[in-house]
Short mmCIF file of C-alpha atoms and ligand atoms in Angstrom, two decimals:
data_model
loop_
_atom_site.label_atom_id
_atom_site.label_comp_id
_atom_site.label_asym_id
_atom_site.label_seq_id
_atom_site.Cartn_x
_atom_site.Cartn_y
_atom_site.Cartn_z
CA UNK A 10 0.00 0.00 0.00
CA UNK A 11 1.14 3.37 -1.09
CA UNK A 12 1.06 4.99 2.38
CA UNK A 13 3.06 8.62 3.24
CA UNK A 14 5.42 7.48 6.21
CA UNK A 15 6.77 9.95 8.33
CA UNK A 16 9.15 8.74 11.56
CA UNK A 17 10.53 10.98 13.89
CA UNK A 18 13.83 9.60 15.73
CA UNK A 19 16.66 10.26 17.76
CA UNK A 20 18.93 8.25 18.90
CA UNK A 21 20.73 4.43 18.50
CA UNK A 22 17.23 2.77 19.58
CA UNK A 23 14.90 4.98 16.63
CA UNK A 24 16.97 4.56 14.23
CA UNK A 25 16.60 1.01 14.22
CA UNK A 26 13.18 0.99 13.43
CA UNK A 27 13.75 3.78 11.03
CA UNK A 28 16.00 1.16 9.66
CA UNK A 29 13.33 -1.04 9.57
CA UNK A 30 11.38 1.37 7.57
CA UNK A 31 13.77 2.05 5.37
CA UNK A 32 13.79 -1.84 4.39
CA UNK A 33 9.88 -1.91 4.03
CA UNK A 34 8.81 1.25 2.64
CA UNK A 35 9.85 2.85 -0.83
CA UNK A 36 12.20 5.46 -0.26
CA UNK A 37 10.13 8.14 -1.46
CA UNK A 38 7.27 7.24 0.66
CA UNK A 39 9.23 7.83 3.98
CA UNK A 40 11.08 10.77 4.86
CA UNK A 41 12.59 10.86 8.91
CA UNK A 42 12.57 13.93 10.96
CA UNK A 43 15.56 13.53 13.51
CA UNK A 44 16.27 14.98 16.52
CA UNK A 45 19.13 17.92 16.61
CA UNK A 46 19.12 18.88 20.34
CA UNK A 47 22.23 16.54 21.20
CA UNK A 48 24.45 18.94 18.45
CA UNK A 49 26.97 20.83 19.83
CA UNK A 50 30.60 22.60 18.49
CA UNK A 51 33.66 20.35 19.36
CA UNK A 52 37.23 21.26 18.18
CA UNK A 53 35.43 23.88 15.84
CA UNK A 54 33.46 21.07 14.07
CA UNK A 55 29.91 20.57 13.93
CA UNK A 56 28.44 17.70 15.26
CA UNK A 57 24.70 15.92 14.64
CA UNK A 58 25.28 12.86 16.64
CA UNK A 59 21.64 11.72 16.31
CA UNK A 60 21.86 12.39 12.22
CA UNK A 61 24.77 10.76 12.19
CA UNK A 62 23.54 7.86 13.82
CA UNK A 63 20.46 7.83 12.09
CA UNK A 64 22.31 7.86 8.46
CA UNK A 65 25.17 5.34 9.53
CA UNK A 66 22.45 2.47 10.47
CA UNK A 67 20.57 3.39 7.27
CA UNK A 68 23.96 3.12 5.20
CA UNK A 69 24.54 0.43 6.80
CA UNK A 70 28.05 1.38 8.37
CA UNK A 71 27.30 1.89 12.01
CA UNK A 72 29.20 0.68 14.76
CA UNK A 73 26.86 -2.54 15.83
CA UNK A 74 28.55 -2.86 19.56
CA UNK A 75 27.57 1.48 20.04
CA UNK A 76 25.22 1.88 17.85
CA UNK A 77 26.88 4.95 17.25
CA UNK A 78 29.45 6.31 14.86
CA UNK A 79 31.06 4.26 11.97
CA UNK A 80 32.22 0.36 11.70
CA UNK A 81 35.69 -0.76 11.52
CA UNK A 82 36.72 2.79 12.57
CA UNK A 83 40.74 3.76 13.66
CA UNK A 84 41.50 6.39 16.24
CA UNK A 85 44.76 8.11 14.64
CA UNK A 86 43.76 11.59 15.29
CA UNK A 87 41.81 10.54 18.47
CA UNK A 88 44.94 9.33 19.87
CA UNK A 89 47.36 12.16 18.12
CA UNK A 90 44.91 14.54 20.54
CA UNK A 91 45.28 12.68 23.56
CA UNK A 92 49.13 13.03 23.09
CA UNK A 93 48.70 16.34 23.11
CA UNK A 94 47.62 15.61 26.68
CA UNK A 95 43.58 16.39 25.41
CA UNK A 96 40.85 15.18 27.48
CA UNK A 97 39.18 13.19 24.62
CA UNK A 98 35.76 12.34 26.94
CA UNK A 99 34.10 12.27 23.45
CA UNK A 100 35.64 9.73 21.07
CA UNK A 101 35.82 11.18 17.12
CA UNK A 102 37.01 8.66 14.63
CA UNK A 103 39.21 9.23 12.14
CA UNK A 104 35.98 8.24 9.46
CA UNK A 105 33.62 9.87 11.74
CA UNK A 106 35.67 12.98 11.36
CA UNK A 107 35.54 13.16 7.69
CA UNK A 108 31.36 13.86 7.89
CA UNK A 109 32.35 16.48 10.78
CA UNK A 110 34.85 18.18 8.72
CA UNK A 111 32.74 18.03 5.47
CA UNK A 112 29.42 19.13 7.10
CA UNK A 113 31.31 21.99 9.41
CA UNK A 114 32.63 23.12 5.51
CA UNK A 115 29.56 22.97 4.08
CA UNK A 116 28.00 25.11 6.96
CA UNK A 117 30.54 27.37 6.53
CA UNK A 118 29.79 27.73 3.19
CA UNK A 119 26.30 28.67 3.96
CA UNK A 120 24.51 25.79 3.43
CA UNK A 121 21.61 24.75 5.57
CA UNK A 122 21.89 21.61 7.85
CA UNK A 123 18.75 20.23 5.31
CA UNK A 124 20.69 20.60 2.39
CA UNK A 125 24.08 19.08 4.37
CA UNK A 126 22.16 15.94 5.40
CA UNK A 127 20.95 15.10 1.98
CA UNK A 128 23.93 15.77 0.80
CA UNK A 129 25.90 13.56 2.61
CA UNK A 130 22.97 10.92 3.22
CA UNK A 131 23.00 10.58 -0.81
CA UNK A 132 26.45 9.86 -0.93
CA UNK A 133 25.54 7.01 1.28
CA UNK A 134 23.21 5.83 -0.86
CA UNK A 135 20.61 6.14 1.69
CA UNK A 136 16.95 6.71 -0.39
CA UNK A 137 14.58 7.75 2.30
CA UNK A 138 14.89 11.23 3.13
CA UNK A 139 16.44 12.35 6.27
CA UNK A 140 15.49 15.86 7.93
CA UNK A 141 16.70 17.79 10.61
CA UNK A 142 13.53 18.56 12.90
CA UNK A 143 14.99 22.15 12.00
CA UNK A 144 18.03 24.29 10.79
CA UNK A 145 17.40 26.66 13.45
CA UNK A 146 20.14 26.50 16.78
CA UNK A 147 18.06 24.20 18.96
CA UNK A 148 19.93 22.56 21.92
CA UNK A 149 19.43 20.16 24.85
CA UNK A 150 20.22 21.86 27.93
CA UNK A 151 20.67 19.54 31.46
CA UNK A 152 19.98 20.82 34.68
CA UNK A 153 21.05 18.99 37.49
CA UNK A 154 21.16 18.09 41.07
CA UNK A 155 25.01 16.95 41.56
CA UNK A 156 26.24 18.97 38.62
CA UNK A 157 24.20 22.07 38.32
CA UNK A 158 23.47 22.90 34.25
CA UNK A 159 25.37 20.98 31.71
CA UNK A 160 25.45 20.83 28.22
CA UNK A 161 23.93 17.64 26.01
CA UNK A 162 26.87 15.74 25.47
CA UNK A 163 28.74 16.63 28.62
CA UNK A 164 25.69 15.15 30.85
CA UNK A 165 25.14 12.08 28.42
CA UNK A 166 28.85 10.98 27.48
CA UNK A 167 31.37 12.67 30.20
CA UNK A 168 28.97 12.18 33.51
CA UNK A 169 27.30 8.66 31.52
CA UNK A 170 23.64 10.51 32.28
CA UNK A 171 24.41 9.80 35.84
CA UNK A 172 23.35 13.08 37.22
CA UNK A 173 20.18 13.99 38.35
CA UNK A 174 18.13 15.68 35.45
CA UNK A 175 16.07 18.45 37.72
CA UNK A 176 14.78 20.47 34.11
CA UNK A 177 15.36 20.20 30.54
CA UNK A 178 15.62 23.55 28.77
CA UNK A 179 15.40 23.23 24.63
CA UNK A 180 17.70 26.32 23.88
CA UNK A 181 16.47 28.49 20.82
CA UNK A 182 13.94 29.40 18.87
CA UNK A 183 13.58 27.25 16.52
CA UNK A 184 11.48 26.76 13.39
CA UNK A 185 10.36 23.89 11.26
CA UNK A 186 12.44 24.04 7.61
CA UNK A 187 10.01 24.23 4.52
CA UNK A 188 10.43 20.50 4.14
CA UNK A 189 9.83 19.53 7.15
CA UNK A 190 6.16 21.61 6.73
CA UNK A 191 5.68 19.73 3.43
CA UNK A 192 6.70 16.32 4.72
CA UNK A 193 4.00 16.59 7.84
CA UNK A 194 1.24 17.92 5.21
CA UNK A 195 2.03 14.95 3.20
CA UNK A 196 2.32 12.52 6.04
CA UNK A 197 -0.57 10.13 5.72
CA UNK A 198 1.09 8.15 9.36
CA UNK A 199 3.33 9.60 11.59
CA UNK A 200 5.23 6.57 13.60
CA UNK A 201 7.13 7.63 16.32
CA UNK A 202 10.37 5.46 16.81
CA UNK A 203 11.41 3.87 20.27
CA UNK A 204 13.96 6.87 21.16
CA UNK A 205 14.06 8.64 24.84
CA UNK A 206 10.59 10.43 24.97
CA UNK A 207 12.42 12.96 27.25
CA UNK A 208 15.88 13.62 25.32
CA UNK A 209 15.49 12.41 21.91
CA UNK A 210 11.29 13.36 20.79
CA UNK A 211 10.53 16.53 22.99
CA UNK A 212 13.08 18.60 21.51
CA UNK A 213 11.43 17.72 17.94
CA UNK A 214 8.21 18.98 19.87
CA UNK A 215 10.13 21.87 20.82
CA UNK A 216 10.12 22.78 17.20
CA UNK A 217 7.41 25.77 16.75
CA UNK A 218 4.56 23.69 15.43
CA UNK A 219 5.91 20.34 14.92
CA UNK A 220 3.56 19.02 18.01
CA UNK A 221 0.26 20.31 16.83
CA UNK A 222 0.86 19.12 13.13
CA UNK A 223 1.16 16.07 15.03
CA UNK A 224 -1.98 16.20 17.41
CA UNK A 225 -3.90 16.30 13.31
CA UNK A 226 -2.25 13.21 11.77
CA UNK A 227 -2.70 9.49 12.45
CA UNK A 228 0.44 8.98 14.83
CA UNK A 229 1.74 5.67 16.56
CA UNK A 230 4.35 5.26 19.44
CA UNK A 231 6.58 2.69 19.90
CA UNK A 232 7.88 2.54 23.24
CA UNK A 233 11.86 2.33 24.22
CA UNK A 234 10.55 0.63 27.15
CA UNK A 235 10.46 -3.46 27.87
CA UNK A 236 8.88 -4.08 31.43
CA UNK A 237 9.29 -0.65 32.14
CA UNK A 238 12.98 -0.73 32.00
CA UNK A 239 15.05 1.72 28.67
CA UNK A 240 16.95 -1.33 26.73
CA UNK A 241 19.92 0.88 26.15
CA UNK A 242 20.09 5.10 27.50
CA UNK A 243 18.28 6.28 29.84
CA UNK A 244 14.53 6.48 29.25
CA UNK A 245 13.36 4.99 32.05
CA UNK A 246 15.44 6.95 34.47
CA UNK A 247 14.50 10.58 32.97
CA UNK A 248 11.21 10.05 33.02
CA UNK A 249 11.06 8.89 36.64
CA UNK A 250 12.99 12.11 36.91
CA UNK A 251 10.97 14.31 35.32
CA UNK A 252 7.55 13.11 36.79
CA UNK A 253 6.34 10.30 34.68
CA UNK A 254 6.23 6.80 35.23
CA UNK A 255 8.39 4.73 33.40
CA UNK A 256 5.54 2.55 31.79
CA UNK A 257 3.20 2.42 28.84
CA UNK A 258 0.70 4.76 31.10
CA UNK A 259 3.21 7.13 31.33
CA UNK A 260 4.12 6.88 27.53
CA UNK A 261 0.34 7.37 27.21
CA UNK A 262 0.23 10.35 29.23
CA UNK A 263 3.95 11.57 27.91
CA UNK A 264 2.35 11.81 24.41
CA UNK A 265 -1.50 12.32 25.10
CA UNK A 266 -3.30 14.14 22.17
CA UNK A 267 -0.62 12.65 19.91
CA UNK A 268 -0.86 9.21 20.23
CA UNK A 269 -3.23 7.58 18.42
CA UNK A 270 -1.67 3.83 18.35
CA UNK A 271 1.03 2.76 21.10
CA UNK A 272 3.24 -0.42 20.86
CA UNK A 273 4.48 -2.03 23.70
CA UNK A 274 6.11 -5.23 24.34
CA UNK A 275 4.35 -8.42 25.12
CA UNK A 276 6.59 -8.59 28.37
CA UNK A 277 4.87 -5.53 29.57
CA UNK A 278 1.95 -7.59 30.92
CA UNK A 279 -1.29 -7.20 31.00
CA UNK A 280 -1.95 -2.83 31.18
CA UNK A 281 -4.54 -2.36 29.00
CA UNK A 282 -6.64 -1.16 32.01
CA UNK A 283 -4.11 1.20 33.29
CA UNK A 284 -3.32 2.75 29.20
CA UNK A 285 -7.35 3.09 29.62
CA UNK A 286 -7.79 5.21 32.53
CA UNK A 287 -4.87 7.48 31.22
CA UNK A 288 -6.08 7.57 27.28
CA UNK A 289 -9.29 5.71 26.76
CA UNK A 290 -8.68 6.38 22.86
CA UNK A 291 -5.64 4.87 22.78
CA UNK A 292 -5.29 1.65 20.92
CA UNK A 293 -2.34 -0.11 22.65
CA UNK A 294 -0.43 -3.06 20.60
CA UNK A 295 1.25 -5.14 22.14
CA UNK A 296 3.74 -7.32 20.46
CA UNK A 297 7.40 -8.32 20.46
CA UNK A 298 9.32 -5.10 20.10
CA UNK A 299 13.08 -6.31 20.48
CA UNK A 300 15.03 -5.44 17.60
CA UNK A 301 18.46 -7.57 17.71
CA UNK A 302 19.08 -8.07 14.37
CA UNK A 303 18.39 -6.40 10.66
CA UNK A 304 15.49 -8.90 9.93
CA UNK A 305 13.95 -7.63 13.69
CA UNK A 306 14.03 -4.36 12.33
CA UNK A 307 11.82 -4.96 9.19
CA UNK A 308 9.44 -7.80 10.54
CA UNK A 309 8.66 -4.88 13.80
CA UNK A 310 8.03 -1.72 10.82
CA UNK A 311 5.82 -4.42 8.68
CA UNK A 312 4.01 -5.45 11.80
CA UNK A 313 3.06 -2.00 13.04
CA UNK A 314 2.20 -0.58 9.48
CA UNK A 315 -0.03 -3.82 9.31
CA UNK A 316 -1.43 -3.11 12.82
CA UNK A 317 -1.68 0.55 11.97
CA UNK A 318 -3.51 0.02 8.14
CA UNK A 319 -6.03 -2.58 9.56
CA UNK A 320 -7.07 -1.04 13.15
CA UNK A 321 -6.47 2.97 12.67
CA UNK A 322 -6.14 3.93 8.91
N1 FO1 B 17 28.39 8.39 23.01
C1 FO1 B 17 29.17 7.99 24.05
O1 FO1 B 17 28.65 7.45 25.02
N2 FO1 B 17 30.54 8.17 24.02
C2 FO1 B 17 31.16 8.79 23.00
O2 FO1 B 17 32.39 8.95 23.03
C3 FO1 B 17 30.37 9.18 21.87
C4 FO1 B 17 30.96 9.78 20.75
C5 FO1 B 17 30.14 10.07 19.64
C6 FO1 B 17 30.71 10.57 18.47
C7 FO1 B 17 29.91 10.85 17.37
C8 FO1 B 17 28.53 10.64 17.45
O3 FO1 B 17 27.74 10.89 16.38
C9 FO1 B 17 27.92 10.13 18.62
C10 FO1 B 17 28.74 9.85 19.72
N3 FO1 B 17 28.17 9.33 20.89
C11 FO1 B 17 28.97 8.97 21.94
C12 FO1 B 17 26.69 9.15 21.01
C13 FO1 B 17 26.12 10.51 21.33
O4 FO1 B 17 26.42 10.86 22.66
C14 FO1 B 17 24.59 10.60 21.11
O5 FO1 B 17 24.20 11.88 21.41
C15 FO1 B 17 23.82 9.57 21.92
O6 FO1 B 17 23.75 8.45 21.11
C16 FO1 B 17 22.40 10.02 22.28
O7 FO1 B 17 21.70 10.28 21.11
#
């Protein structure tokens, strides 16, 4: 079925089942909005983690053991810097570097982070279409308890998301680009991929307008969560820390008025009562949401567009 697919993810766990998509949908039929509050400046170079992640595992070429950056990768200039007597808390491989120092260049050159990504992502051969939620300066800032306010990448990788999240700010103001406007007018189903509700999808949100194109369109949720517990990251702890409970209820009530469809596990048990009293709309599949290998990937996207086409559409 010709169906308009538009998935919004963030980090190593969405773009799996963007990967998944990517396997099951024609290319021009799915287009995937990706988060851009982990970017930050490092060395002078500008880095998209979660678009880089996204594009490696569609090329292909990402590191299986991380999830992130590229396979088969050498550390020469890694280890030249920590010679140099460098804290390197963030690792940048030497084939990593060459999409930092190509996409830094090409920013430089006045090029929008849109017209980067494609840029790069066709070079990959990658044939869906990969957006930046926006081109605007949007970032993820951490406030917390032991550390007071940190940036993205210095709470995540240098503290390992141990601290205390007290607040999330999403610095900037920040506008959808023109295609990510067309992509949500075309969007026919929006699934949301199983990425941290709190780190990886509200910044998309905090996009000026991406959340109420979303409350319009057919949207499912796939949650990062098995028995309440993140399977990589940490989903479950932020949203304890931030007030909801890590569990498809407080998925349900994390994306009320969006959610139209939510996937859980079939080791979640039996919550359909619980989903109810939060979101009595809410149709709540559950089903076995474990994505190990590339085969996972694609039998998970054909299930839930099956799900999706025979209960929702
Ligand atoms: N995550 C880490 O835990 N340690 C790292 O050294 C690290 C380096 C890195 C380099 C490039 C890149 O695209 C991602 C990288 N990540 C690293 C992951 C990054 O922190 C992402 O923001 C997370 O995957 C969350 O989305």
């Amino acid at each position: 079925m010709a169906l308009k697919v538009v998935a919004l993810a963030g980090g190593v766990g969405g773009a799996k089942l963007a990967h998944g998509l990517a396997q099951v949908l024609p290319p021009e039929d799915l287009t995937i909005i990706v988060n851009v509050g982990d970017d930050f400046q490092h060395y002078g170079l500008s880095i998209s983690p979660d678009l880089d992640t996204v594009m490696y595992t569609l090329a292909g070429i990402a590191n299986p053991v991380t999830g992130w950056g590229i396979i088969d990768e050498t550390w020469q200039a890694f280890t030249a810097l920590e010679h140099y007597g460098e804290d390197m808390w963030f690792r940048l491989g030497d084939r990593d570097l060459g999409t930092h120092l190509l996409r830094t260049h090409l920013l430089n050159q006045g090029l929008r982070l849109t017209e980067v990504t494609q840029r790069l992502s066709q070079h990959l051969g990658i044939g869906p279409t990969l957006l930046p939620a926006t081109d605007d300066t949007l970032a993820t800032v951490v406030n917390t308890h032991e550390k007071g306010v940190l940036g993205f990448q210095e709470y995540f990788v240098k503290y390992k998301w141990q601290p205390t999240v007290t607040e999330l700010i999403f610095e900037g103001r920040a506008a959808m680009s023109s295609e990510v406007q067309i992509a949500l007018t075309e969007a026919q189903l929006v699934v949301i991929c199983p990425s941290n509700p709190l780190l990886s999808i509200a910044p998309i949100f905090a996009v000026a307008g991406i959340r109420d194109a979303l409350c319009d369109l057919p949207c499912v949720v796939v949650s990062p969560l098995i028995g309440g517990r993140a399977l990589k990251g940490p989903a479950d702890k932020l949203m304890r820390e931030l007030g909801y409970e890590p569990s498809a209820s407080g998925l349900a009530s994390f994306y009320a008025d969006i959610a139209n469809v939510l996937v859980i596990d079939e080791h979640d048990g039996d919550v359909q009562a619980a989903v109810q009293a939060v979101a009595p709309t809410l149709h709540l599949y559950q089903t076995n949401i474990v994505m190990q290998t590339l085969p996972d990937r694609q039998d998970l996207a054909n299930r839930i567009l099956s799900y999706v086409s025979e209960v929702y559409l």
